[in-house]
XYZ file of C-alpha atoms in Angstrom:
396
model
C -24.093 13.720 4.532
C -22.140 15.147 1.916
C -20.553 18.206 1.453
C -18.825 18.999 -1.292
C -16.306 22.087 -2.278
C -18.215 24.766 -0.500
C -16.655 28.075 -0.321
C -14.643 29.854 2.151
C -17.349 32.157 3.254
C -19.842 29.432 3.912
C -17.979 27.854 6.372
C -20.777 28.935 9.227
C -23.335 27.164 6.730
C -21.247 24.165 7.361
C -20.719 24.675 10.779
C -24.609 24.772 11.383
C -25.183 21.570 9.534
C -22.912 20.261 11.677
C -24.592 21.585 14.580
C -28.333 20.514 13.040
C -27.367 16.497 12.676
C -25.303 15.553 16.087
C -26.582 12.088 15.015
C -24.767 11.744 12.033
C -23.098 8.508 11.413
C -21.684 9.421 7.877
C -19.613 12.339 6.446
C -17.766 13.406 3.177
C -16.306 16.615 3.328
C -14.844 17.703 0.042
C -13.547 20.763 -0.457
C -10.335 23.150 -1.752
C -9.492 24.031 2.214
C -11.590 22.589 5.395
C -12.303 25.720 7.308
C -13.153 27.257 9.858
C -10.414 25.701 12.363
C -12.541 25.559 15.007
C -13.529 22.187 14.672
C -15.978 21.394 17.757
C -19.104 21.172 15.477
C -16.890 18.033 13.527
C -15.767 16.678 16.838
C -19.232 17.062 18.740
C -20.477 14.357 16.183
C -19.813 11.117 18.834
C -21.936 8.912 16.573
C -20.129 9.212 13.438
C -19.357 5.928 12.086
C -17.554 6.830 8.599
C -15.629 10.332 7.557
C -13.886 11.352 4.522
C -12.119 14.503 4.430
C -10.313 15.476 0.966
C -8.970 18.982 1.200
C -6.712 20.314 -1.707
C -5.308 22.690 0.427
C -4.237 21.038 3.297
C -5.881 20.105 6.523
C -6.790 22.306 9.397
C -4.889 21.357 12.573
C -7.735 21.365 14.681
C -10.271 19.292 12.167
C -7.295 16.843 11.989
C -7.153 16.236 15.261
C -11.008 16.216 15.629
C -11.125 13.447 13.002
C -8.621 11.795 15.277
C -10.438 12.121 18.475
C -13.500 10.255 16.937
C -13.364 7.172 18.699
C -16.854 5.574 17.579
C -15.148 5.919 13.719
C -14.942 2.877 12.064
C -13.432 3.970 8.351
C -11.376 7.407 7.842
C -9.445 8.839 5.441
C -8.043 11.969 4.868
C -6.458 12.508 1.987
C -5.155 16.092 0.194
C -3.581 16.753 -3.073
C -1.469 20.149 -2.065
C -0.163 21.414 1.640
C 2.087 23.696 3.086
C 3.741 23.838 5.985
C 1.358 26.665 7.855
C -1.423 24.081 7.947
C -0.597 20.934 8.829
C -1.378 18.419 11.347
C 0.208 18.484 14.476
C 3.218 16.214 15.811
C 1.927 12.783 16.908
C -1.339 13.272 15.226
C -1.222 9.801 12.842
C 0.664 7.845 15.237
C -3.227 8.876 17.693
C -4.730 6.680 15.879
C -4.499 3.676 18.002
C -7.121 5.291 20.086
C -9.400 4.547 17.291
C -9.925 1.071 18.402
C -13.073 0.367 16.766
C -11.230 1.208 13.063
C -11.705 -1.003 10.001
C -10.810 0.998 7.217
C -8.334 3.709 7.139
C -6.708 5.943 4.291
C -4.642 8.535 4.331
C -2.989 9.496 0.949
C -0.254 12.691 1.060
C 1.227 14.382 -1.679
C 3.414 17.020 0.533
C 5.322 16.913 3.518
C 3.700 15.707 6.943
C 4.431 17.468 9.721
C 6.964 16.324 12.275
C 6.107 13.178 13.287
C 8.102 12.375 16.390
C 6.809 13.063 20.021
C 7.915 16.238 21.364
C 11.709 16.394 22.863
C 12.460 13.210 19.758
C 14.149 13.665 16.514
C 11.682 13.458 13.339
C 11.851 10.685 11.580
C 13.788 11.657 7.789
C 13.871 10.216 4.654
C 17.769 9.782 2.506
C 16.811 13.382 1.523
C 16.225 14.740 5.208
C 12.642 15.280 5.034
C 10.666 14.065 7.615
C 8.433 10.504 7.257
C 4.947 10.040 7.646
C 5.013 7.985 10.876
C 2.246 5.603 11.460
C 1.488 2.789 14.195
C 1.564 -0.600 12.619
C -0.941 -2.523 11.689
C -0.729 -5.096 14.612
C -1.718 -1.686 17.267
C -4.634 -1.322 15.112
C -7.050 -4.544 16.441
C -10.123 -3.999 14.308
C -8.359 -3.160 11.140
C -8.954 -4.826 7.978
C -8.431 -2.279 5.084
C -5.628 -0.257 4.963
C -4.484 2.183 1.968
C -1.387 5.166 2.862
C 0.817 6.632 0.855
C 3.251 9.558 1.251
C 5.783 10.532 -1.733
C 8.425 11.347 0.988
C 7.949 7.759 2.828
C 6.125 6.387 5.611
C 7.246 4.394 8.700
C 5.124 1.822 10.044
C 6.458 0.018 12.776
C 10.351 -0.946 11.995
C 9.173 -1.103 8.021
C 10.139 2.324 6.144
C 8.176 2.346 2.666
C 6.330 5.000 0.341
C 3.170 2.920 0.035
C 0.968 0.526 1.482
C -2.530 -1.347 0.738
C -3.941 -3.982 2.348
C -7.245 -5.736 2.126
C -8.984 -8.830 1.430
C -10.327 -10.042 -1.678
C -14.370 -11.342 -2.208
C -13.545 -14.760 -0.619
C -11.773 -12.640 2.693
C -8.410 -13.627 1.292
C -5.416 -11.121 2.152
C -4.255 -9.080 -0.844
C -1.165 -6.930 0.153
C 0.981 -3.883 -2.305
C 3.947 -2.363 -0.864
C 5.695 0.309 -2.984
C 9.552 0.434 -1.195
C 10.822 3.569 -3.612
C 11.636 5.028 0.174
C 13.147 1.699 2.154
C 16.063 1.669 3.610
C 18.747 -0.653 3.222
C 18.680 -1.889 6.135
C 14.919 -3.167 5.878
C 13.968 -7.160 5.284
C 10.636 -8.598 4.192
C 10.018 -10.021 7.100
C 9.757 -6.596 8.887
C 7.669 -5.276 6.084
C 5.326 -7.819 6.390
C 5.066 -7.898 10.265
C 4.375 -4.262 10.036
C 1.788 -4.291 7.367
C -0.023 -7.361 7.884
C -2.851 -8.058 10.609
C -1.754 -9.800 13.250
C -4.517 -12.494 13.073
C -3.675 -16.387 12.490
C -6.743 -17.358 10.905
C -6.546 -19.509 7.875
C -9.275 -16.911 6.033
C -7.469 -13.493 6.290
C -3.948 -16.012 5.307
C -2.435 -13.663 2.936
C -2.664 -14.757 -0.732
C -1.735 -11.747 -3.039
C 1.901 -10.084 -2.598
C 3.088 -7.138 -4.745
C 6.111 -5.593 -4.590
C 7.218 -2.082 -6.545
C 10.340 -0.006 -6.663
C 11.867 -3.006 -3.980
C 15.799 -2.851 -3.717
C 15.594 -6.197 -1.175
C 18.228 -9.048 -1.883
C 18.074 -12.646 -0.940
C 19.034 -12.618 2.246
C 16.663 -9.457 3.350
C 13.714 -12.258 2.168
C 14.739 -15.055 4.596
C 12.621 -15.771 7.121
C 9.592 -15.243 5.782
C 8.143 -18.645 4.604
C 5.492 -18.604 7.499
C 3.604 -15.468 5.690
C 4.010 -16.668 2.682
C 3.067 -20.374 2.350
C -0.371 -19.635 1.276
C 0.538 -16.703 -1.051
C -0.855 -17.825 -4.623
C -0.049 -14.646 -6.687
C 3.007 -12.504 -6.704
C 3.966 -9.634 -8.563
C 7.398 -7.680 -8.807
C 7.478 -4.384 -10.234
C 10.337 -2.033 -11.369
C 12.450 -4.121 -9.102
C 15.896 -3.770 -8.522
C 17.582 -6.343 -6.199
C 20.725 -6.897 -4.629
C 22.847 -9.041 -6.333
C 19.921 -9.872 -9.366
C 16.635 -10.819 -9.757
C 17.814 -14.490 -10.565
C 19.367 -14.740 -7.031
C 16.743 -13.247 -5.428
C 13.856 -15.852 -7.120
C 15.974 -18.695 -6.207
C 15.283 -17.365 -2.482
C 11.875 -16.659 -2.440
C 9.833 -18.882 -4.927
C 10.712 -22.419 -3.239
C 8.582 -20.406 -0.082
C 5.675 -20.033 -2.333
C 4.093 -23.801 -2.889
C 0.965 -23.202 -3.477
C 1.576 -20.043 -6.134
C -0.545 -19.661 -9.367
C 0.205 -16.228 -10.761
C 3.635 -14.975 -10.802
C 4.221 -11.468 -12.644
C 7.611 -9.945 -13.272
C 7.635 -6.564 -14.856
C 10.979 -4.395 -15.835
C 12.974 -6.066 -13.296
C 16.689 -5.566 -13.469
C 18.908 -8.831 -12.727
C 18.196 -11.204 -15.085
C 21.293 -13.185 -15.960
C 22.456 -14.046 -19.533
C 19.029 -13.165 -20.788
C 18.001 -15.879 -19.607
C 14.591 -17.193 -17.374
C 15.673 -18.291 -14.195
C 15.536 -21.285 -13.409
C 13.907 -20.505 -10.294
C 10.658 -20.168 -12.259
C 11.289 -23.064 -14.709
C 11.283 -25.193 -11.686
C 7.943 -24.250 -10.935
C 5.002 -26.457 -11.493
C 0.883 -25.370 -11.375
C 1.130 -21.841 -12.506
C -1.869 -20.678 -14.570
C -0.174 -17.049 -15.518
C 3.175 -15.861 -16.004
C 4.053 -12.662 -17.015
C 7.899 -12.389 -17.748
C 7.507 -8.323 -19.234
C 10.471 -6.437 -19.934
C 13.097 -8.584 -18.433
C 15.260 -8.440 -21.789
C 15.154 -12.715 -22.253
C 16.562 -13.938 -25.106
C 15.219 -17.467 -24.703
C 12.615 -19.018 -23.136
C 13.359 -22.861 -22.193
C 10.985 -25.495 -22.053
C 9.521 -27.053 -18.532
C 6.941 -28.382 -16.501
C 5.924 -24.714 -15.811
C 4.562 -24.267 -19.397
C 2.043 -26.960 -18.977
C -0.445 -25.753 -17.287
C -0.086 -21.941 -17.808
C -3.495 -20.248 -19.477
C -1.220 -16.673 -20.080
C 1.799 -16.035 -20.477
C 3.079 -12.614 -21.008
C 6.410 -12.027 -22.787
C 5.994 -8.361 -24.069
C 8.893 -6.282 -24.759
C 11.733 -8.632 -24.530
C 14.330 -9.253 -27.131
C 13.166 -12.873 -28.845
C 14.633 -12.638 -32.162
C 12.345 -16.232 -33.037
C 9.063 -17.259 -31.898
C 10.535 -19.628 -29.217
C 10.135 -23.511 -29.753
C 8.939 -24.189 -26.121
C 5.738 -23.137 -26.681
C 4.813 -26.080 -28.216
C 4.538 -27.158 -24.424
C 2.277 -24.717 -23.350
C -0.636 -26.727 -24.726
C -3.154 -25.034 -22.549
C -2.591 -21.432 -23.203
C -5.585 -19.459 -24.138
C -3.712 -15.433 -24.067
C -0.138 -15.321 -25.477
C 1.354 -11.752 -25.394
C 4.433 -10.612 -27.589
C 4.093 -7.276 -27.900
C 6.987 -4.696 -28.613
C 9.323 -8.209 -29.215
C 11.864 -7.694 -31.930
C 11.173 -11.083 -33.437
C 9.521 -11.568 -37.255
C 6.781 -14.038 -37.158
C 6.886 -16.213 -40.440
C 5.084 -19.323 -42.100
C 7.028 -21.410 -39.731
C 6.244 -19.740 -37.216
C 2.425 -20.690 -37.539
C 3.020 -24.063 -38.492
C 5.527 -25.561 -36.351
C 4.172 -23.657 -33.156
C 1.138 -21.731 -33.126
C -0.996 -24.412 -35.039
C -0.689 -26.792 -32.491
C -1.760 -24.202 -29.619
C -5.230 -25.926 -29.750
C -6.557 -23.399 -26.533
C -5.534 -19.999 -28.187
C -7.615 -17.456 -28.153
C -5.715 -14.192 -28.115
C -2.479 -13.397 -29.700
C -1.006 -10.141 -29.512
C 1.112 -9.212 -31.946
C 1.335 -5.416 -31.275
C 4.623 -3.718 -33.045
C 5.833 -7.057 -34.343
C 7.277 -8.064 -37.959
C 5.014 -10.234 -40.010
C 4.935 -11.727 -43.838
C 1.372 -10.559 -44.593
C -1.338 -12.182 -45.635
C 0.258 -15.539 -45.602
C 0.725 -15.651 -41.781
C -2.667 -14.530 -40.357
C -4.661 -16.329 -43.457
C -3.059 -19.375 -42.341
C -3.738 -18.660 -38.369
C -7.340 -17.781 -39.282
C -7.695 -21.372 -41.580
C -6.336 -23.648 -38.410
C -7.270 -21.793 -35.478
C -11.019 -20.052 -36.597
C -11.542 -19.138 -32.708
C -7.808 -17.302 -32.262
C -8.484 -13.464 -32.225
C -5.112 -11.667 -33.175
C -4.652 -8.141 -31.906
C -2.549 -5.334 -32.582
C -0.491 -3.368 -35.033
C 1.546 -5.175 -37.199
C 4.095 -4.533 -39.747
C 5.651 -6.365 -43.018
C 8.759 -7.606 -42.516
C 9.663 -7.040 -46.087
């Protein structure tokens, strides 16, 4: 069933369809404020299997704790775009959920400030700022979980990991894909607590986690030891608008020599990078099929092993003043990015480097310096199948 913004005033409407299906095994409730706040039509509904509650307003108390109380549930979310502080969920309330033991999927997605978190008689739980954390239980005292998707602007605690957001799932082939946005950890937090917090507990080859992304993560070197058990089947890793302790360089020399079997590496406006140049943490590397190195502000890129087999590579917005010479080894690439680079692509350019890219097939050249119509004649007349995107401009 589906019911979707209904007005204040026909809350007994909903109440009554409530009352007419005690069979129901699937509800979306949609709608600018869930009322009325007597919720025992909601909680009377012992066979519900699936609820979705999205309430711009904020949730009622007692339909919170209905939703909560719905043991037979096997995917909830509840998720609101604007609260206040008259109508939120009781203390305790999120950290109820292990009673929902039969629980695959679960979202909840907060824009305001929980309510206090902590049992009664025990200090909330605060953020740096001193508002008070969305506390959950971790994902190990949830059995039957295998989706998970929270976020909270003011930060969440899930176990002994503090973060702002968390998703976990598992791709098509039941592989473990895992984001973590750490805009609210403290500095005290490591990886390894992160990921014992966030991760099922299971051992089982399949549900191995593969995919790791990391955003807004302050964690140095040493706060990533440890952690090569979780990660030795991990074969993509991103790091976004990262900021570590003591440089990105430092910290890649930690992790990457964890990651064997890794395919994908992305790094995107990550502070750290020493001399401008690419670590050689990454140069090191051999069997990756995409790099992106984005907004890292490299200078160079050096040859390697790791060009060989790469099919993208991503180098947008750095500062290459030349089209560098070590992509000659990249003989396999099929998508070269360069966008927003301030480098001037020439005759030389295409001859010496591009021309022997056999595997192009996309260039993008957005916002870079060219010597029109020379340069993309001669592209088009050796490489017919290259498609070149993007807005370019004359050098002259």
């Amino acid at each position: 069933m589906h019911i979707y913004r209904p007005a204040p005033t026909r809350s007994p409407i909903i109440s009554a369809a409530l009352h007419a299906f005690p069979r129901l095994t699937h509800l979306l409730l949609c709608c600018n404020e869930l009322l009325p706040p007597d919720a025992a039509p909601l909680q009377a509904l012992t066979a519900l299997r699936s609820l979705d509650i999205c309430c711009h307003f904020g949730l009622a108390t007692s339909v919170a704790a209905a939703a909560v109380s719905l043991t037979s549930l096997t995917a909830l979310s509840l998720a609101r775009v604007t609260s206040t502080a008259d109508n939120l969920p009781p203390a305790g309330l999120h950290t109820s959920l292990t009673r929902l033991t039969q629980l695959h999927a679960l979202t909840i997605l907060y824009n305001v400030a929980p309510p206090d978190e902590a049992a009664a008689g025990d200090e909330p739980v605060l953020n740096a700022g001193g508002v008070p954390m969305l506390v959950l239980p971790s994902f190990s005292e949830l059995p039957a979980l295998e989706r998970l998707e929270v976020s909270y602007q003011a930060g969440i605690q899930m176990g002994a990991a503090k973060l702002s957001a968390c998703s976990y799932s598992r791709s098509t082939t039941g592989k473990g894909v895992l984001e973590l946005d750490l805009d609210k950890a403290d500095d005290e937090s490591t990886l390894a607590a992160l990921l014992a917090a966030t991760l099922p507990p299971s051992t089982s080859p399949d549900s191995q986690l593969r995919s790791l992304t990391l955003t807004h993560s302050r964690l140095s070197s040493a706060q990533c030891r440890g952690c090569a058990a979780w990660l030795e089947h991990l074969t993509s890793c991103s790091l976004h608008y990262c900021h570590p302790e003591g440089g990105l360089t430092e910290l890649l020399s930690e992790l990457l020599p964890c990651l064997p079997r890794l395919r994908a590496l992305k790094l995107d406006s990550c502070s750290g990078v020493d001399d401008g140049e690419v670590p050689s943490a990454i140069t090191e590397l051999q069997g990756l099929r995409k790099l992106t190195l984005k907004d890292l502000r490299l200078e160079s890129l050096p040859p390697g092993r790791y060009l060989n087999e790469l099919t993208l590579l991503d180098l947008r917005a750095n500062n290459f003043r030349w089209l560098p010479l070590a992509l000659r080894e990249a003989t396999n690439l099929r998508t070269l990015k360069l966008n927003r680079c301030p480098l001037s692509l020439g005759m030389c350019d295409a001859s010496t480097v591009l021309r022997n890219m056999h595997m192009l097939r996309v260039l993008q050249l957005d916002h870079l310096h060219v010597q029109p119509p020379e340069v993309l004649q001669e592209l088009k007349r050796t490489q017919p199948m290259l498609k070149v995107e993007g807005e370019m401009y004359d050098s002259m």
